[in-house]
Short mmCIF file of C-alpha atoms in Angstrom, two decimals:
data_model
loop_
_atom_site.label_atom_id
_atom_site.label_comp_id
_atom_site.label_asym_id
_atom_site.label_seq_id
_atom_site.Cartn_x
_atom_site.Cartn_y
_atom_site.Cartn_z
CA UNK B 1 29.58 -13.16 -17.83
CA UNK B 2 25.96 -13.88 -17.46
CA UNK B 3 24.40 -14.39 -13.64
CA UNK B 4 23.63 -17.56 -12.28
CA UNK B 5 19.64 -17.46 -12.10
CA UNK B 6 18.15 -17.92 -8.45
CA UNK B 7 15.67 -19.93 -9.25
CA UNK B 8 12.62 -19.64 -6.49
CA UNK B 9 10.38 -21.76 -8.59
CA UNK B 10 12.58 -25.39 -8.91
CA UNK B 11 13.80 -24.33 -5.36
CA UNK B 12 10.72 -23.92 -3.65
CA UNK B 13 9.27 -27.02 -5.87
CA UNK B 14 12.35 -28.97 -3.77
CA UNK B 15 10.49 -27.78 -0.57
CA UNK B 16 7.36 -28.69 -1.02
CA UNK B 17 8.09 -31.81 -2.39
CA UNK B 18 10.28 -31.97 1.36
CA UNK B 19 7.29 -30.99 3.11
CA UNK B 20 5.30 -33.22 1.75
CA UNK B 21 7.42 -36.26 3.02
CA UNK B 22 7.34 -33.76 6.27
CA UNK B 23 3.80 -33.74 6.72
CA UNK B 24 2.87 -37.54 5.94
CA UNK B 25 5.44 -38.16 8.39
CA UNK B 26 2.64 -35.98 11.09
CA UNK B 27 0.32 -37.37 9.90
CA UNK B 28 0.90 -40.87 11.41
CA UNK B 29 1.71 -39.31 14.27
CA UNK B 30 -1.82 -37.67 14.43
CA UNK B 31 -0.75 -34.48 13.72
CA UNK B 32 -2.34 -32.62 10.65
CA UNK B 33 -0.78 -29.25 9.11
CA UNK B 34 -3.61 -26.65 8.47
CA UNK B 35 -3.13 -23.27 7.21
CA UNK B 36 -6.14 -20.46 7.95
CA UNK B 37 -6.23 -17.55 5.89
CA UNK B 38 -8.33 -14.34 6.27
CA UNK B 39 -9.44 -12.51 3.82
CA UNK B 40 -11.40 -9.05 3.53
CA UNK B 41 -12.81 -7.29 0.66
CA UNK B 42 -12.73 -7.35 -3.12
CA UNK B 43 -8.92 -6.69 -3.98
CA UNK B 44 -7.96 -8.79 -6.94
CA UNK B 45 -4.60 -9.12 -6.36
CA UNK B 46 -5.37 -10.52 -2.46
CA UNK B 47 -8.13 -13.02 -4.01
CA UNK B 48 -5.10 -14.68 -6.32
CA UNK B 49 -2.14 -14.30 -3.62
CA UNK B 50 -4.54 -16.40 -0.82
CA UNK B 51 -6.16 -18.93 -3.80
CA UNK B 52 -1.94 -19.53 -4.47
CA UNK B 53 -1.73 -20.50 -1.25
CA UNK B 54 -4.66 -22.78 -1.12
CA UNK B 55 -3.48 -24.49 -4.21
CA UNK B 56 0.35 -24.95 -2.27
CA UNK B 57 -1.44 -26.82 0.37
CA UNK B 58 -3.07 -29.19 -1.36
CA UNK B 59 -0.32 -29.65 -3.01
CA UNK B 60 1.68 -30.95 -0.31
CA UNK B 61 -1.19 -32.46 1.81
CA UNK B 62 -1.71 -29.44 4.29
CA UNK B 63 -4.87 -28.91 5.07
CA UNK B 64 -6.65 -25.21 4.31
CA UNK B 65 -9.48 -23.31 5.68
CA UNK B 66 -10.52 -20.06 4.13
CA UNK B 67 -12.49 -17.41 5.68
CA UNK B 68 -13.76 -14.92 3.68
CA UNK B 69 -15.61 -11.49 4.72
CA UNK B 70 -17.10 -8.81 2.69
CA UNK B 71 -15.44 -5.13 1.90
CA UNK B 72 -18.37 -4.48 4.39
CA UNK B 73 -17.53 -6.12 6.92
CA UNK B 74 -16.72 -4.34 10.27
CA UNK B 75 -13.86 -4.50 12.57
CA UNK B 76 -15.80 -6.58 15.07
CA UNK B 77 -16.47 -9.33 12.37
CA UNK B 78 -12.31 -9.43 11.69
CA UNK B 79 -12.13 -9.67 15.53
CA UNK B 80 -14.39 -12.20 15.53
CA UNK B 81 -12.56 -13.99 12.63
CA UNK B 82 -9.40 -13.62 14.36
CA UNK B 83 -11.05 -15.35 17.44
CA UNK B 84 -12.27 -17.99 15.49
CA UNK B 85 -9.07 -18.81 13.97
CA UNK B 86 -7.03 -18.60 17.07
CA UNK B 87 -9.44 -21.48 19.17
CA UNK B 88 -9.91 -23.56 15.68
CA UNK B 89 -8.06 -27.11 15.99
CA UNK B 90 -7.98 -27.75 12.74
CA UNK B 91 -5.70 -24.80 12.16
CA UNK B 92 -1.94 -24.80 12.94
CA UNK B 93 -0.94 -21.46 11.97
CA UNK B 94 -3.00 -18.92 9.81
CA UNK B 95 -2.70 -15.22 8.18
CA UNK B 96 -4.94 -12.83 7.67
CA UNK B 97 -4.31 -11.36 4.20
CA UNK B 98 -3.37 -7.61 3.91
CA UNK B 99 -4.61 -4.49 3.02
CA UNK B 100 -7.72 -4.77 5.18
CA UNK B 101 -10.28 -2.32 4.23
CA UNK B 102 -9.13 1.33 4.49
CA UNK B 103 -10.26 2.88 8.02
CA UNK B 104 -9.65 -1.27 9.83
CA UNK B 105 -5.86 -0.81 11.95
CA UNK B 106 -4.14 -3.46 10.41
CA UNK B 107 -1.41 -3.55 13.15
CA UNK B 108 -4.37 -4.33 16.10
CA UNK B 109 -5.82 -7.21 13.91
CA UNK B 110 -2.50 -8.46 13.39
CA UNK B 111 -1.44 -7.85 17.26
CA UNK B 112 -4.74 -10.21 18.14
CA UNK B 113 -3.37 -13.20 16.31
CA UNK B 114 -1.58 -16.33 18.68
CA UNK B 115 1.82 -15.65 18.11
CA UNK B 116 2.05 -19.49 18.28
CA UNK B 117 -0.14 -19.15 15.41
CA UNK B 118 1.39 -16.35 13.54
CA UNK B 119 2.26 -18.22 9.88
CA UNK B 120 3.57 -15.00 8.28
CA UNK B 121 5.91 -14.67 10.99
CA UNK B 122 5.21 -10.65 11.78
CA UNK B 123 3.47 -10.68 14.99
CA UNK B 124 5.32 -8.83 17.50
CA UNK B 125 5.96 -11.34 19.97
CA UNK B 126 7.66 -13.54 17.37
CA UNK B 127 9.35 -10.12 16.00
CA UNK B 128 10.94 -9.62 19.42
CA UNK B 129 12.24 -13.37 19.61
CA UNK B 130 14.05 -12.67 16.39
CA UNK B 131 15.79 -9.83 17.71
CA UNK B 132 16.63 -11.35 21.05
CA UNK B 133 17.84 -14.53 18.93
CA UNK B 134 21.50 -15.07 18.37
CA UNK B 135 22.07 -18.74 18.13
CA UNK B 136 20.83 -19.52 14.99
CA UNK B 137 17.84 -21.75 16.34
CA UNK B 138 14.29 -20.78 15.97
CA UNK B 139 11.61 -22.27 18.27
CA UNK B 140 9.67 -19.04 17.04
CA UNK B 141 8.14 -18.83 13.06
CA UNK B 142 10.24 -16.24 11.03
CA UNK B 143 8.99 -14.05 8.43
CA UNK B 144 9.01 -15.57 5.52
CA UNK B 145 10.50 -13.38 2.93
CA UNK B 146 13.15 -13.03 5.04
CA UNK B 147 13.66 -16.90 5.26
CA UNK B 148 12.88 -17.31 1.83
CA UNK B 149 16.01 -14.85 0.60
CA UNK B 150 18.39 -16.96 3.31
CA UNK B 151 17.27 -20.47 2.21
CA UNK B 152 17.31 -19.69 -1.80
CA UNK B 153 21.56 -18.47 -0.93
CA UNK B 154 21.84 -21.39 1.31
CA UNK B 155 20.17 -24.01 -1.34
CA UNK B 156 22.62 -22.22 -4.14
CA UNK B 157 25.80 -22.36 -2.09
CA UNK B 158 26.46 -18.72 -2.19
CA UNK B 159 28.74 -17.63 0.95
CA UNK B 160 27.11 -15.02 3.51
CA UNK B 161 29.68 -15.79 6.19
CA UNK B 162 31.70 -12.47 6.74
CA UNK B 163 30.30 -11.11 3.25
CA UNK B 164 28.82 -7.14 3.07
CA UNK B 165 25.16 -7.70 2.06
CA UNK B 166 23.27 -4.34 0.80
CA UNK B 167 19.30 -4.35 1.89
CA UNK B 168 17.50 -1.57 -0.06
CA UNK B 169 14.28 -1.40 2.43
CA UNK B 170 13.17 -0.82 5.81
CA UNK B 171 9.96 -2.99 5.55
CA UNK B 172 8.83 -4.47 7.88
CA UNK B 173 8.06 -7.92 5.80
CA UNK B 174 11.95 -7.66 4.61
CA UNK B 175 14.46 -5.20 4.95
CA UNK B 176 13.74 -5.08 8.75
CA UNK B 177 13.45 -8.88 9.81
CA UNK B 178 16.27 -9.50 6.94
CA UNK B 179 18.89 -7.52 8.51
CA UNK B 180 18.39 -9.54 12.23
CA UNK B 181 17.79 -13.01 10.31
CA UNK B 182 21.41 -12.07 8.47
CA UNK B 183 23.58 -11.33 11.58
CA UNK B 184 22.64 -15.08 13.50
CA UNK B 185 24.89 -17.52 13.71
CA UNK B 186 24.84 -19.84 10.73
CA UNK B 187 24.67 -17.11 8.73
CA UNK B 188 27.09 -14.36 10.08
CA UNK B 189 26.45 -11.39 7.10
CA UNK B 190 27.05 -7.84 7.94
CA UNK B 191 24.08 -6.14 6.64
CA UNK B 192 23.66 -2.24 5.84
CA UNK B 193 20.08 -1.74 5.71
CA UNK B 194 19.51 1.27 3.08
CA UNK B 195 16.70 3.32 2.60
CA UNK B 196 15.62 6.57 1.21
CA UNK B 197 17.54 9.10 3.78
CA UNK B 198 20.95 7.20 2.63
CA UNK B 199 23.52 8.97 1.56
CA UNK B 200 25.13 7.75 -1.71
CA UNK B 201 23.24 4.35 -2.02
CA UNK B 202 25.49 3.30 -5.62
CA UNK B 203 28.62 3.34 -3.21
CA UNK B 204 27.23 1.16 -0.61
CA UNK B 205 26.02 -1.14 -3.28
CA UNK B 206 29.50 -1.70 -4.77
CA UNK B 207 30.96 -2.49 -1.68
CA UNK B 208 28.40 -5.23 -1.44
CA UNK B 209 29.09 -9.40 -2.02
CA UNK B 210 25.19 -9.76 -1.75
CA UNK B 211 22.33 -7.03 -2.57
CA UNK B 212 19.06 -7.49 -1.44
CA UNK B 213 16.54 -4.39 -3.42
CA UNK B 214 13.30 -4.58 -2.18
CA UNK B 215 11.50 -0.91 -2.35
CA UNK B 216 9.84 -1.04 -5.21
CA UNK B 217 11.08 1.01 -7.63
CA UNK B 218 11.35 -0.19 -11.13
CA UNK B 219 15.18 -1.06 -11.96
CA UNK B 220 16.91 1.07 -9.43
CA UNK B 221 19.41 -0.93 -9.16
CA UNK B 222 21.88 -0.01 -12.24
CA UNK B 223 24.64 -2.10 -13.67
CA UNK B 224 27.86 -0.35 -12.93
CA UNK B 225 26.75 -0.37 -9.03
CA UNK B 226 27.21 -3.74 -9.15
CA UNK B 227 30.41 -5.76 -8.19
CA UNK B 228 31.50 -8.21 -10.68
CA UNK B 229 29.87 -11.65 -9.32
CA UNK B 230 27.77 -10.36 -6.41
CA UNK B 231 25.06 -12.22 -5.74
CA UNK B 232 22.14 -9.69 -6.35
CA UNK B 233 17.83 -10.82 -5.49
CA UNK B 234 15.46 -8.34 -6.69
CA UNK B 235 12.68 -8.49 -4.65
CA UNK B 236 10.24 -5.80 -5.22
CA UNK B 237 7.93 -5.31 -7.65
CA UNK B 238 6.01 -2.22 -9.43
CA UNK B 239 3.89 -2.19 -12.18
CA UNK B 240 4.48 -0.37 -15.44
CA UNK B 241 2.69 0.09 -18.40
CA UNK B 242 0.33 -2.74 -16.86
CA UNK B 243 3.37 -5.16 -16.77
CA UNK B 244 5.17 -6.27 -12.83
CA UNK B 245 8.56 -5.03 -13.13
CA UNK B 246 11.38 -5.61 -9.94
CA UNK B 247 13.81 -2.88 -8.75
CA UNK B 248 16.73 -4.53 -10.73
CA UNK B 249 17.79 -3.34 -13.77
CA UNK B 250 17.74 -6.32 -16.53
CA UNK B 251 21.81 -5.08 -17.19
CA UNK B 252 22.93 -6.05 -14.08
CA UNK B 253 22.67 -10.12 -15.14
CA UNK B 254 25.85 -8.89 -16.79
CA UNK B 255 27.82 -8.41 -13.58
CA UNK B 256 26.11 -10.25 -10.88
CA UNK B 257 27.51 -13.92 -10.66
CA UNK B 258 23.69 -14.73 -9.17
CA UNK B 259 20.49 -13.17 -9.72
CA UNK B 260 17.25 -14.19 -8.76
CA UNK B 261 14.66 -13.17 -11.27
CA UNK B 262 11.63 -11.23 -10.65
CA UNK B 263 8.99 -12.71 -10.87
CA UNK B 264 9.99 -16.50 -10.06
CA UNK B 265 12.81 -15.76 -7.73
CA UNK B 266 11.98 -14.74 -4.16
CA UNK B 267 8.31 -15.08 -4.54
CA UNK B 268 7.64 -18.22 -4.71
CA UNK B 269 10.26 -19.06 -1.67
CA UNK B 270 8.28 -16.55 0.32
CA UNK B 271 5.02 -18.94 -0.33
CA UNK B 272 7.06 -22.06 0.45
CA UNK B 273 8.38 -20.59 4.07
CA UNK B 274 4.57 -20.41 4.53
CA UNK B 275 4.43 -23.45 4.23
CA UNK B 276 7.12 -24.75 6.49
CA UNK B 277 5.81 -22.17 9.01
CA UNK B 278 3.16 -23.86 9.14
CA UNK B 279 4.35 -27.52 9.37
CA UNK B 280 7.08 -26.60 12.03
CA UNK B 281 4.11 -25.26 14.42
CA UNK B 282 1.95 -28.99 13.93
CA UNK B 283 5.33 -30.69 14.96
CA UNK B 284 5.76 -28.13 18.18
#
C-alpha cells in the first residue's frame, strides 16, 4: 500500500482560486481585503515567508501593505508600527512576522494587535474564543495551521468524527489551538496532545486513526508506529545537512492510507487560511 498524498499545494490552489471569486464578490460591495504584515530585521527565512505572502495576495486580488523596520529598530518603533496598522483602513487584518529581534517581548507586541485584526489567529482574545467555542461556528479568526490541517482532511474526505487523532506538539501555533479546533462540533476528534514528558509516545501513535507530528524532529515518526491506513500530516520541519526535512519518516507512506508531504502539504494550507482570515474579517 502506498499513502494517499495530502496535497496542500492543488488544495490550497482550490482556495485561492475560491477566494478570489470571494473577494470580487467585496469588492462590489465596497469592501476591499488587505493584508498588513510587519516585519523586523534581516532574517532570510522571514524576508521569503512575508514576500510568499505578498505574492498570495496579488494573486487573488487582496490588497498588501508591507512595513518593514530595521534589526535596529527599537521596541517603540514596533509599537508604533503596531499602532499604525491597527487605525490603517486599508488593512483588514495583518501579522507581524516572528522572531522579532532578540531582547523585543514578542508576546506584548503580539498582545497590542486588534484582535479583530489578528490574521494569524494567535492573539489571546481570539485564543480564548476558541476555547470557549463549542458549536462549530467562528465569528473569531482561527489560527491558521490549525485550520489548515482540518480543511486539507475535510477537502480529502478523511473521517475525524469519533476517530483517536495523535498531536505530537504543544505549540502554541499547532498542537495547542489543534487539539480545541479538533473537539468542536463538525469535527468531533478525540485528540491526545503528546509532547516530550509522554510516556511511551509509539503506543499512543498506534492507537491513532489520524497523527498530527509537528515538533520538529527529523523523522520521528517511524513506520511500525503507524496503523495500517491512518491518515498521518507531518508538519514540522528541521534542517539537515542544509536540506528541510519533516518529523515523518519517508517509510511510513507504506502504512499510512494518507500522508501529507513535507514540504507541500500543510504549508501551503497554513498560507491559504491567511488568506481567508483575512477575507472573512472585510466581510464582518
Amino acid at each position: 500500500m502506498t499513502a494517499i498524498a495530502l496535497d496542500g499545494l492543488a488544495t490550497a490552489a482550490q482556495i485561492k482560486k475560491e477566494l478570489t471569486a470571494e473577494v470580487e464578490e467585496l469588492r462590489k460591495q465596497g469592501k476591499r481585503p488587505g493584508l498588513g504584515t510587519l516585519l523586523v530585521g534581516d532574517d532570510p527565512g522571514s524576508h521569503s515567508y512575508v514576500g510568499g505572502k505578498h505574492r498570495d495576495c496579488a494573486e487573488v486580488g487582496i490588497e498588501s501593505i508591507r512595513i518593514d523596520l530595521p534589526a535596529t529598530a527599537t521596541e517603540a518603533d514596533v509599537r508604533a508600527a503596531i499602532a499604525d496598522l491597527n487605525s490603517s483602513d486599508d488593512v483588514t487584518g495583518y501579522i507581524v512576522q516572528l522572531p522579532l529581534p532578540y531582547g523585543m517581548g514578542a508576546n506584548q507586541m503580539l498582545e497590542l494587535i486588534d484582535p479583530k485584526k489578528d490574521a494569524d489567529g494567535l492573539h489571546p482574545e481570539n485564543l480564548g474564543k476558541l476555547v470557549m467555542n463549542s458549536s462549530g461556528k467562528f465569528e473569531s479568526p482561527l489560527p491558521c495551521t490549525p485550520a489548515g490541517i482540518v480543511e486539507l482532511l475535510r477537502r480529502y474526505e478523511v473521517p475525524t468524527r469519533g476517530r483517536e487523532v495523535a498531536v505530537l506538539g504543544r505549540g502554541l501555533t499547532v498542537g495547542r489551538p489543534l487539539g480545541l479546533l479538533l473537539t468542536t462540533r463538525g469535527v468531533d476528534a478525540t485528540p491526545t496532545l503528546l509532547h516530550s514528558a509522554s510516556e511511551d509516545i509509539p503506543a499512543a501513535i498506534r492507537r491513532a486513526d489520524i497523527v498530527v507530528a509537528a515538533i520538529g524532529s527529523h523523522h520521528f515518526v517511524k513506520p511500525e508506529w503507524v496503523k495500517s491506513g491512518a491518515a498521518v500530516l507531518d508538519v514540522g520541519i528541521s534542517r539537515v545537512e542544509g536540506k528541510l526535512v519533516g518529523d515523518v519518516d519517508p517509510g511510513v507512506s507504506q502504512v499510512a492510507g494518507h500522508l501529507s508531504p513535507n514540504p507541500g502539504g500543510v504549508g501551503p494550507m497554513t498560507r491559504a487560511m491567511l488568506l481567508k482570515n483575512v477575507v472573512e474579517m472585510a466581510r464582518a
